[in-house]
Coordinates of C-alpha atoms in Angstrom, one line a residue:
X1 CA -0.3 0.1 -0.2
X2 CA 3.1 2.4 0.6
X3 CA 3.5 2.7 -3.3
X4 CA -0.5 3.4 -3.6
X5 CA -0.5 6.0 -1.3
X6 CA 2.9 7.7 -2.7
X7 CA 1.0 8.4 -5.6
X8 CA -2.2 9.0 -4.3
X9 CA 0.0 12.3 -2.5
X10 CA 1.9 13.2 -6.2
X11 CA -1.9 13.7 -7.4
X12 CA -3.6 15.4 -4.9
X13 CA -0.4 18.0 -5.1
X14 CA -0.1 18.2 -8.4
X15 CA -2.0 20.4 -10.9
X16 CA -5.2 18.9 -12.8
X17 CA -4.4 18.1 -16.1
X18 CA -7.5 19.2 -18.7
X19 CA -10.2 16.6 -20.2
X20 CA -8.8 15.0 -22.6
X21 CA -10.5 13.2 -26.1
X22 CA -9.7 10.3 -24.8
X23 CA -12.4 9.9 -22.5
X24 CA -15.1 10.6 -24.9
X25 CA -13.6 7.8 -27.3
X26 CA -13.2 4.9 -24.2
X27 CA -16.6 5.5 -23.9
X28 CA -18.1 4.6 -27.4
X29 CA -15.5 2.2 -27.3
X30 CA -16.9 0.6 -24.3
X31 CA -20.3 1.1 -25.8
X32 CA -19.1 -1.0 -28.7
X33 CA -17.9 -3.5 -26.3
X34 CA -20.9 -4.0 -24.6
X35 CA -24.1 -6.0 -24.5
X36 CA -25.9 -2.9 -24.6
X37 CA -24.9 -1.7 -27.8
X38 CA -24.4 -5.1 -29.0
X39 CA -26.3 -7.8 -28.1
X40 CA -24.6 -10.3 -30.7
X41 CA -21.4 -9.6 -28.6
X42 CA -21.3 -12.6 -27.1
X43 CA -22.3 -15.1 -29.5
X44 CA -19.7 -14.2 -31.6
X45 CA -17.2 -14.2 -29.4
X46 CA -17.5 -17.6 -28.4
X47 CA -17.9 -18.6 -32.5
X48 CA -15.0 -16.7 -33.2
X49 CA -13.2 -19.0 -29.8
X50 CA -14.5 -21.9 -31.6
X51 CA -13.0 -21.5 -35.1
X52 CA -9.8 -20.3 -34.2
X53 CA -9.4 -23.9 -32.0
X54 CA -10.0 -25.5 -35.9
X55 CA -7.8 -23.6 -37.3
X56 CA -4.4 -24.2 -35.2
X57 CA -1.9 -23.7 -37.2
X58 CA 0.0 -23.5 -40.3
X59 CA -2.1 -22.8 -42.4
X60 CA -1.6 -21.1 -46.1
X61 CA -2.9 -18.8 -47.8
X62 CA -4.9 -20.0 -51.2
X63 CA -3.6 -18.1 -53.8
X64 CA -6.2 -18.5 -56.3
X65 CA -9.1 -18.3 -53.8
X66 CA -8.1 -15.7 -51.7
X67 CA -9.0 -17.6 -48.4
X68 CA -7.7 -18.9 -45.2
X69 CA -8.7 -22.1 -44.1
X70 CA -11.8 -21.4 -46.6
X71 CA -12.8 -18.6 -43.9
X72 CA -10.8 -16.0 -44.0
X73 CA -9.9 -13.4 -46.5
X74 CA -6.0 -12.5 -47.2
X75 CA -3.3 -12.4 -49.8
X76 CA 0.3 -13.2 -49.0
X77 CA 0.1 -13.8 -45.6
X78 CA -0.2 -17.5 -43.4
X79 CA -1.2 -18.6 -40.2
X80 CA 2.2 -20.6 -38.5
X81 CA -0.2 -20.9 -35.5
X82 CA -2.3 -19.6 -33.3
X83 CA -2.7 -19.7 -29.6
X84 CA -5.7 -19.0 -27.8
X85 CA -6.4 -17.0 -24.2
X86 CA -7.0 -20.2 -22.3
X87 CA -3.0 -21.2 -23.4
X88 CA -1.3 -17.9 -23.0
X89 CA -2.2 -18.3 -19.1
X90 CA -4.7 -15.6 -18.7
X91 CA -7.2 -16.4 -15.7
X92 CA -10.0 -14.8 -17.2
X93 CA -11.1 -17.2 -19.9
X94 CA -14.8 -17.3 -20.5
X95 CA -15.4 -14.7 -17.5
X96 CA -17.8 -12.2 -18.4
X97 CA -17.9 -8.8 -16.1
X98 CA -20.8 -6.6 -16.0
X99 CA -21.3 -2.9 -14.6
X100 CA -23.1 0.0 -15.6
X101 CA -24.9 -1.3 -18.1
X102 CA -21.8 -2.7 -19.9
X103 CA -20.7 -5.9 -20.7
X104 CA -16.8 -7.1 -21.8
X105 CA -16.8 -11.2 -21.9
X106 CA -13.2 -13.4 -23.0
X107 CA -9.5 -12.5 -21.8
X108 CA -9.1 -9.3 -23.6
X109 CA -5.4 -8.9 -25.5
X110 CA -4.8 -5.3 -26.0
X111 CA -1.2 -4.1 -27.1
X112 CA 1.5 -6.4 -27.6
X113 CA 5.5 -6.2 -28.2
X114 CA 8.5 -8.8 -29.3
X115 CA 12.0 -9.5 -27.8
X116 CA 14.6 -11.9 -28.8
X117 CA 17.4 -13.3 -26.5
X118 CA 20.7 -11.7 -27.8
X119 CA 22.5 -15.1 -25.8
X120 CA 20.4 -17.8 -27.5
X121 CA 18.6 -15.9 -30.9
X122 CA 15.1 -17.3 -29.3
X123 CA 12.2 -14.6 -30.1
X124 CA 9.1 -14.8 -27.6
X125 CA 6.1 -12.7 -27.8
X126 CA 4.8 -10.2 -25.2
X127 CA 1.3 -10.4 -24.8
X128 CA -1.0 -8.3 -22.9
X129 CA -3.8 -9.0 -21.6
X130 CA -6.4 -8.5 -18.7
X131 CA -5.1 -9.2 -15.6
X132 CA -1.2 -9.1 -17.0
X133 CA 1.4 -10.1 -19.5
X134 CA 2.2 -13.8 -20.9
X135 CA 5.0 -14.1 -23.1
X136 CA 5.3 -17.1 -25.8
X137 CA 8.1 -18.7 -27.2
X138 CA 8.5 -18.6 -30.9
X139 CA 11.4 -21.2 -31.0
X140 CA 9.3 -23.4 -33.3
X141 CA 6.6 -20.5 -34.3
X142 CA 3.8 -23.2 -36.1
X143 CA 4.1 -24.6 -32.0
X144 CA 4.7 -21.6 -29.2
X145 CA 4.2 -22.0 -26.2
X146 CA 4.3 -19.6 -23.1
X147 CA 6.7 -19.9 -20.6
X148 CA 5.5 -17.2 -18.3
X149 CA 2.6 -15.0 -17.4
X150 CA 3.6 -11.3 -15.5
X151 CA 0.9 -10.4 -13.5
X152 CA -0.2 -7.2 -13.2
X153 CA -0.4 -5.0 -10.0
X154 CA -3.0 -3.6 -7.4
X155 CA -6.2 -3.8 -8.7
X156 CA -6.2 -5.6 -11.6
X157 CA -9.9 -5.8 -11.8
X158 CA -10.6 -2.4 -11.9
X159 CA -13.3 -2.1 -13.8
X160 CA -12.9 -1.7 -17.5
X161 CA -9.6 0.3 -17.6
X162 CA -8.0 -3.7 -17.7
X163 CA -9.0 -3.3 -21.8
X164 CA -5.6 -1.0 -22.0
X165 CA -2.5 -2.4 -21.1
X166 CA 0.9 -1.5 -22.9
X167 CA 3.9 -2.6 -23.5
X168 CA 7.8 -1.5 -24.7
X169 CA 11.6 -2.8 -24.1
X170 CA 14.6 -0.8 -23.2
X171 CA 17.8 -3.3 -22.9
X172 CA 16.4 -7.0 -22.7
X173 CA 13.4 -5.5 -19.6
X174 CA 9.9 -5.7 -20.7
X175 CA 8.3 -2.6 -18.9
X176 CA 4.3 -3.2 -18.8
X177 CA 1.8 0.5 -18.0
X178 CA -2.4 0.0 -18.0
X179 CA -5.1 2.4 -17.7
X180 CA -5.8 0.6 -14.4
X181 CA -5.5 3.0 -11.7
X182 CA -2.3 3.9 -9.5
X183 CA -0.7 0.5 -11.8
X184 CA 2.3 2.2 -11.9
X185 CA 5.1 0.9 -14.8
X186 CA 6.8 -2.3 -14.0
X187 CA 9.8 -4.0 -15.3
X188 CA 10.3 -7.7 -16.0
X189 CA 14.0 -8.6 -17.2
X190 CA 13.7 -10.7 -19.8
X191 CA 17.1 -12.2 -19.9
X192 CA 16.1 -14.6 -17.3
X193 CA 13.5 -16.4 -19.6
X194 CA 16.7 -18.4 -20.6
X195 CA 16.8 -20.7 -17.5
X196 CA 13.0 -20.9 -17.8
X197 CA 11.1 -24.0 -19.5
X198 CA 8.0 -24.5 -21.6
X199 CA 6.0 -26.5 -18.8
X200 CA 4.9 -29.6 -19.7
X201 CA 1.9 -29.9 -18.2
X202 CA 0.5 -26.5 -19.9
X203 CA 0.3 -24.5 -16.8
X204 CA 2.1 -21.6 -17.3
X205 CA 3.2 -20.4 -14.2
X206 CA 2.5 -17.1 -12.7
X207 CA 5.3 -14.4 -11.5
X208 CA 5.4 -10.8 -10.0
X209 CA 7.5 -7.7 -12.0
X210 CA 11.2 -7.2 -10.8
X211 CA 9.5 -3.5 -10.0
X212 CA 7.7 -1.2 -10.0
X213 CA 7.7 2.8 -10.8
X214 CA 4.9 4.4 -8.9
X215 CA 5.6 7.8 -9.0
X216 CA 2.6 7.4 -11.8
X217 CA -0.5 5.9 -12.1
X218 CA -2.4 4.7 -14.9
X219 CA -1.0 5.1 -17.9
X220 CA -2.1 4.7 -21.9
X221 CA 0.8 4.1 -23.7
X222 CA 4.8 3.5 -22.7
X223 CA 7.2 4.8 -25.2
X224 CA 10.6 3.6 -25.8
X225 CA 13.6 6.1 -25.8
X226 CA 16.3 4.0 -26.2
X227 CA 18.7 6.8 -27.1
X228 CA 18.7 8.1 -24.1
X229 CA 18.0 5.5 -21.7
X230 CA 14.3 6.1 -21.1
X231 CA 10.9 4.7 -20.6
X232 CA 8.3 7.3 -20.7
X233 CA 4.7 6.8 -20.0
X234 CA 2.1 8.7 -21.9
X235 CA -2.1 8.6 -21.7
X236 CA -2.6 9.7 -18.0
X237 CA -5.9 10.2 -15.7
X238 CA -6.5 11.5 -12.9
X239 CA -4.6 9.3 -10.2
X240 CA -1.1 10.4 -11.9
X241 CA 0.4 14.0 -11.5
X242 CA -1.0 16.0 -14.5
X243 CA 1.7 15.5 -16.9
X244 CA 1.8 15.0 -20.7
X245 CA 5.3 12.6 -20.6
X246 CA 6.2 10.7 -17.4
X247 CA 10.0 10.2 -18.1
X248 CA 11.9 6.7 -16.0
X249 CA 15.6 6.6 -16.5
X250 CA 16.0 2.6 -16.8
X251 CA 19.7 2.9 -18.0
X252 CA 23.5 1.7 -16.1
X253 CA 22.1 0.8 -12.4
X254 CA 18.7 1.8 -12.6
X255 CA 18.1 -1.0 -15.4
X256 CA 15.4 -3.3 -14.5
X257 CA 14.6 -1.1 -11.9
X258 CA 13.3 2.6 -12.9
X259 CA 14.1 5.7 -11.4
X260 CA 11.9 8.5 -11.8
X261 CA 12.9 12.0 -13.5
X262 CA 10.2 14.0 -13.6
X263 CA 7.0 14.8 -15.8
X264 CA 6.6 17.0 -18.5
X265 CA 3.5 19.1 -18.5
X266 CA 2.4 21.6 -21.3
X267 CA -1.1 22.5 -21.0
X268 CA -1.6 23.1 -25.1
X269 CA 0.0 19.5 -25.9
X270 CA -2.1 18.2 -22.5
X271 CA -2.9 14.6 -23.5
X272 CA -0.1 12.0 -25.7
X273 CA -1.4 9.6 -27.0
X274 CA 1.7 8.0 -28.3
X275 CA 4.7 8.7 -29.7
X276 CA 7.7 7.1 -31.3
X277 CA 11.4 8.9 -30.3
X278 CA 14.8 8.1 -33.1
X279 CA 18.0 9.2 -32.7
X280 CA 17.7 11.7 -35.7
X281 CA 19.5 10.9 -38.5
X282 CA 17.5 12.1 -41.2
X283 CA 17.9 14.8 -43.7
X284 CA 16.8 18.4 -41.4
X285 CA 21.4 18.6 -40.4
X286 CA 20.1 20.9 -37.7
X287 CA 19.0 18.0 -35.3
X288 CA 21.1 15.6 -36.5
X289 CA 22.3 13.2 -33.4
X290 CA 19.0 14.3 -30.9
X291 CA 16.3 12.6 -29.7
X292 CA 13.3 13.7 -31.6
X293 CA 9.9 12.5 -30.5
X294 CA 6.8 12.2 -32.6
X295 CA 4.0 13.1 -30.0
X296 CA 0.3 12.5 -31.1
X297 CA -1.9 14.7 -29.2
X298 CA -5.5 14.1 -30.2
X299 CA -5.9 16.2 -32.4
X300 CA -2.2 17.8 -33.4
X301 CA 0.9 16.0 -34.0
X302 CA 4.0 17.4 -32.2
X303 CA 7.7 17.0 -32.9
X304 CA 10.0 17.6 -30.0
X305 CA 13.5 17.2 -29.3
X306 CA 13.6 15.4 -26.3
X307 CA 17.5 15.7 -25.9
X308 CA 16.3 19.2 -24.8
X309 CA 14.6 18.3 -21.7
X310 CA 15.7 20.3 -18.6
X311 CA 14.9 21.7 -15.5
X312 CA 13.5 25.1 -15.5
X313 CA 15.7 27.2 -12.7
X314 CA 18.8 26.8 -10.6
X315 CA 20.0 24.1 -9.2
X316 CA 17.8 21.9 -10.5
X317 CA 19.0 17.9 -10.7
X318 CA 17.9 15.3 -13.5
X319 CA 17.8 12.6 -11.0
X320 CA 15.8 14.1 -8.6
X321 CA 12.1 11.9 -7.3
X322 CA 9.3 13.2 -6.2
X323 CA 10.5 17.3 -5.9
X324 CA 7.9 18.1 -8.6
X325 CA 5.2 17.2 -7.0
X326 CA 2.7 17.2 -4.0
X327 CA 3.6 18.5 -0.8
X328 CA 7.3 19.3 -2.2
X329 CA 6.1 20.8 -5.2
X330 CA 9.0 23.3 -6.6
X331 CA 7.3 25.1 -9.4
X332 CA 10.6 26.5 -10.4
X333 CA 12.2 23.3 -11.2
X334 CA 9.3 22.1 -13.8
X335 CA 10.7 19.8 -16.5
X336 CA 10.5 21.9 -20.3
X337 CA 11.7 21.2 -23.6
X338 CA 12.0 22.7 -27.4
X339 CA 9.0 21.8 -29.3
X340 CA 10.2 21.8 -32.9
X341 CA 6.8 22.0 -34.9
X342 CA 3.1 20.7 -34.4
X343 CA 0.3 20.8 -37.3
X344 CA -3.2 18.9 -37.7
X345 CA -5.0 18.2 -41.3
X346 CA -8.5 18.5 -42.3
X347 CA -10.7 15.7 -41.1
X348 CA -9.1 15.1 -38.5
X349 CA -11.2 12.6 -35.7
X350 CA -8.9 11.3 -33.0
X351 CA -4.9 12.1 -33.1
X352 CA -3.7 8.6 -32.8
X353 CA 0.0 7.3 -33.4
X354 CA 2.1 6.7 -35.9
X355 CA 5.8 6.0 -36.6
X356 CA 9.3 7.7 -38.5
X357 CA 10.4 5.8 -42.1
X358 CA 13.7 4.8 -41.3
X359 CA 14.9 7.0 -43.3
X360 CA 13.4 9.5 -41.0
X361 CA 12.1 11.7 -44.2
X362 CA 8.6 10.4 -43.5
X363 CA 5.9 9.8 -40.5
X364 CA 3.2 7.9 -41.4
X365 CA 0.3 7.6 -38.9
X366 CA -3.1 6.6 -38.2
X367 CA -6.3 8.0 -37.4
X368 CA -8.6 6.3 -34.9
X369 CA -12.0 8.2 -35.5
X370 CA -12.4 9.4 -38.6
X371 CA -13.2 6.6 -39.8
X372 CA -16.5 7.0 -36.8
X373 CA -16.8 10.8 -37.5
X374 CA -17.0 9.4 -41.6
X375 CA -14.7 12.6 -41.7
X376 CA -13.8 11.5 -45.7
X377 CA -16.8 8.9 -46.7
X378 CA -19.7 7.4 -45.9
X379 CA -18.6 4.3 -44.3
X380 CA -16.1 5.0 -42.9
X381 CA -13.0 3.1 -44.3
X382 CA -9.7 3.8 -42.8
X383 CA -6.5 6.0 -43.8
X384 CA -3.2 5.7 -43.1
X385 CA -2.1 9.2 -43.3
X386 CA 1.6 10.3 -44.8
X387 CA 3.5 13.4 -44.0
X388 CA 6.8 14.9 -45.0
X389 CA 9.3 15.6 -42.3
X390 CA 12.4 16.6 -44.3
X391 CA 12.5 20.1 -42.5
X392 CA 11.4 19.1 -38.9
X393 CA 10.3 23.0 -38.5
X394 CA 8.0 22.7 -41.6
X395 CA 6.3 19.6 -41.9
X396 CA 3.6 18.8 -44.8
X397 CA 0.9 16.9 -45.3
X398 CA 1.3 14.7 -48.7
X399 CA -1.6 12.3 -48.4
X400 CA -3.8 9.2 -46.9
X401 CA -3.9 6.0 -48.0
X402 CA -7.1 4.1 -48.2
X403 CA -7.1 0.9 -46.8
X404 CA -8.3 -1.6 -49.4
X405 CA -10.1 -3.5 -46.9
X406 CA -13.3 -5.4 -48.2
X407 CA -15.5 -4.0 -46.1
X408 CA -14.9 -0.5 -43.7
X409 CA -12.7 -0.6 -40.5
X410 CA -10.9 1.4 -37.9
X411 CA -7.1 1.3 -38.2
X412 CA -5.1 1.2 -35.5
X413 CA -0.9 1.4 -34.3
X414 CA 1.6 0.9 -37.4
X415 CA 5.2 0.5 -37.2
X416 CA 7.7 0.6 -40.2
X417 CA 10.1 -1.7 -40.8
X418 CA 12.9 -1.5 -44.1
X419 CA 10.6 -0.7 -46.7
X420 CA 7.2 -1.8 -45.1
X421 CA 4.3 -0.7 -42.7
X422 CA 2.6 -2.9 -40.7
X423 CA -1.1 -2.0 -39.8
X424 CA -3.6 -3.7 -37.2
X425 CA -6.5 -2.4 -39.0
X426 CA -9.2 -3.9 -35.8
X427 CA -12.1 -6.1 -38.1
X428 CA -9.5 -5.7 -41.4
X429 CA -7.3 -7.6 -39.8
X430 CA -3.5 -7.1 -39.8
X431 CA -2.0 -5.5 -43.0
X432 CA 1.4 -4.9 -44.5
X433 CA 2.1 -2.2 -46.7
X434 CA 5.0 -1.4 -49.5
X435 CA 6.7 2.0 -49.2
X436 CA 7.4 2.4 -52.5
X437 CA 7.9 6.1 -52.5
X438 CA 8.2 8.9 -49.6
X439 CA 4.7 9.5 -51.0
X440 CA 3.3 6.0 -52.0
X441 CA 2.5 3.2 -50.2
X442 CA 1.0 0.2 -51.7
X443 CA -1.2 -2.5 -49.6
X444 CA 0.6 -6.1 -50.3
X445 CA -0.6 -9.0 -48.0
X446 CA -2.8 -8.8 -45.5
X447 CA -5.2 -11.6 -43.5
X448 CA -8.4 -10.9 -41.9
X449 CA -9.6 -12.5 -38.7
X450 CA -12.1 -11.0 -37.9
X451 CA -15.4 -11.8 -39.1
X452 CA -17.9 -11.0 -36.9
X453 CA -18.4 -7.6 -37.3
X454 CA -18.5 -5.5 -41.3
X455 CA -19.1 -2.0 -40.4
X456 CA -18.1 0.8 -38.4
X457 CA -20.0 2.4 -35.8
X458 CA -21.2 5.7 -35.7
X459 CA -21.1 8.5 -33.2
X460 CA -23.6 9.5 -32.0
X461 CA -24.2 5.3 -32.1
X462 CA -26.8 4.6 -34.6
X463 CA -27.6 0.5 -34.3
X464 CA -29.8 1.1 -38.3
X465 CA -25.9 1.8 -39.3
X466 CA -23.9 -0.7 -38.1
X467 CA -25.0 -3.0 -34.8
X468 CA -22.1 -4.7 -34.0
X469 CA -18.1 -4.2 -32.6
X470 CA -16.2 -2.4 -34.9
X471 CA -13.3 -2.3 -32.1
X472 CA -13.0 -6.1 -32.4
X473 CA -9.8 -7.6 -34.3
X474 CA -6.3 -7.0 -35.0
X475 CA -4.8 -3.8 -31.9
X476 CA -1.3 -4.4 -32.6
X477 CA 0.8 -5.9 -35.2
X478 CA 4.4 -6.5 -34.4
X479 CA 6.7 -6.7 -37.6
X480 CA 10.5 -7.0 -35.9
X481 CA 12.0 -10.1 -35.9
X482 CA 14.6 -11.3 -37.5
X483 CA 13.6 -14.1 -38.6
X484 CA 10.0 -13.0 -40.5
X485 CA 7.6 -13.8 -38.5
X486 CA 5.4 -11.2 -37.7
X487 CA 2.8 -11.8 -34.3
X488 CA -1.0 -10.1 -34.2
X489 CA -2.7 -10.1 -31.4
X490 CA -6.9 -10.9 -31.4
X491 CA -8.5 -8.5 -28.8
X492 CA -10.6 -11.9 -27.7
X493 CA -9.6 -14.3 -29.7
X494 CA -5.3 -14.7 -28.3
X495 CA -2.0 -14.6 -30.4
X496 CA -1.6 -15.3 -33.8
X497 CA 2.1 -16.1 -35.8
X498 CA 1.8 -15.4 -38.9
X499 CA 4.8 -15.1 -41.8
X500 CA 3.9 -12.6 -44.9
X501 CA 5.8 -13.8 -48.2
X502 CA 6.9 -10.4 -49.9
X503 CA 8.4 -9.7 -52.6

């Protein structure tokens, strides 16, 4: 309890952040997930579970029919294996959570990530779930097995905040955040995995995290800042100090034991939903070698120089703990940094997430709400937004790529790996786009593993337009394994191990 009370004290003494658009979109998502808004939700989920068990891979995409297993639309994408909720080790399988006229059924997979053991070369999937994080051995990608389950921190049944959990890796340590109240940022040293065997009886052992950074409470996302040896929390709620970026040093002696650097808060930026930070090596020579971050902040994109982060005032130290908030607040020691530029675009619904190209000259982004608002078309097809950032001080909008899916859907997280963009597109599945040139992308592979909803809900909700859950399906699609294997998380299904055939 001591950690919880320290966070409470910090929150009580901090300036409250402004209301966020996330609070509205969260309610829309919960409405979509609920039985009240979708009476067919549980039936569709159970049907999906049954069908996935029958698809225990590998299953090849049929080039002639464009179908996977005779049931799912695909192109150049094979299913190597499927790991269901129970096999991932969660305790939530088959449970339903009811309250305030809402119900959530199933284990619920949110963010996923991956890690490769530098000594053994074994690849692992890291799978966020309702009650913690499953770690899955992919040494045989056609027979993936969970080896351990890292429990979340306190209040694991804290309403619907369990739907949002996030993972990133810095220096072989997995860091885990959640929107669960007072969750903090957990650390688990992945190097210990080489000493763990796949359980022969199929019972996945559960463990606690190695450490928890309690200076913040709930977070929506975590951001790896490898160039500086930091993990950064974003998407803070009222149980944390007013904060746009919450920064922990996880390098050197603080590896796997995060040391709180402080909180940067800008009233204009306010809530940062997600971010991508790079040690900049792009065409703008003014920023070469600096840590540049793209912040996706609900209505705008911000480019900031994170390496400029500093305390305002004399006698302030970047290693101070707790002194920015609570009863020990020192306003003269607030963190500040240099904002390079910011912009938005016509039709923006919820400026959600994005990633730099490998040459740092282009920024690709997704919007999680333009489809709901019908900003661009009457059905709600998703778009990938392309921005020219060759001049970081003067970025410009290039174009928007419309997802060529068989039905409308909402796009979610995307990641760039070399010449390809790997896009999670909720009910349109996992999709791969080739970067043809700086302003042109084209789709080269996909698999749609969610067939229970083929429309996009509206705001306000209209069951006549779409009466199913548009936020099911693939949340994150991770592409960074050297083997060419990729992994996708199905919200109520589990883990999909995939292989895209790319030219």
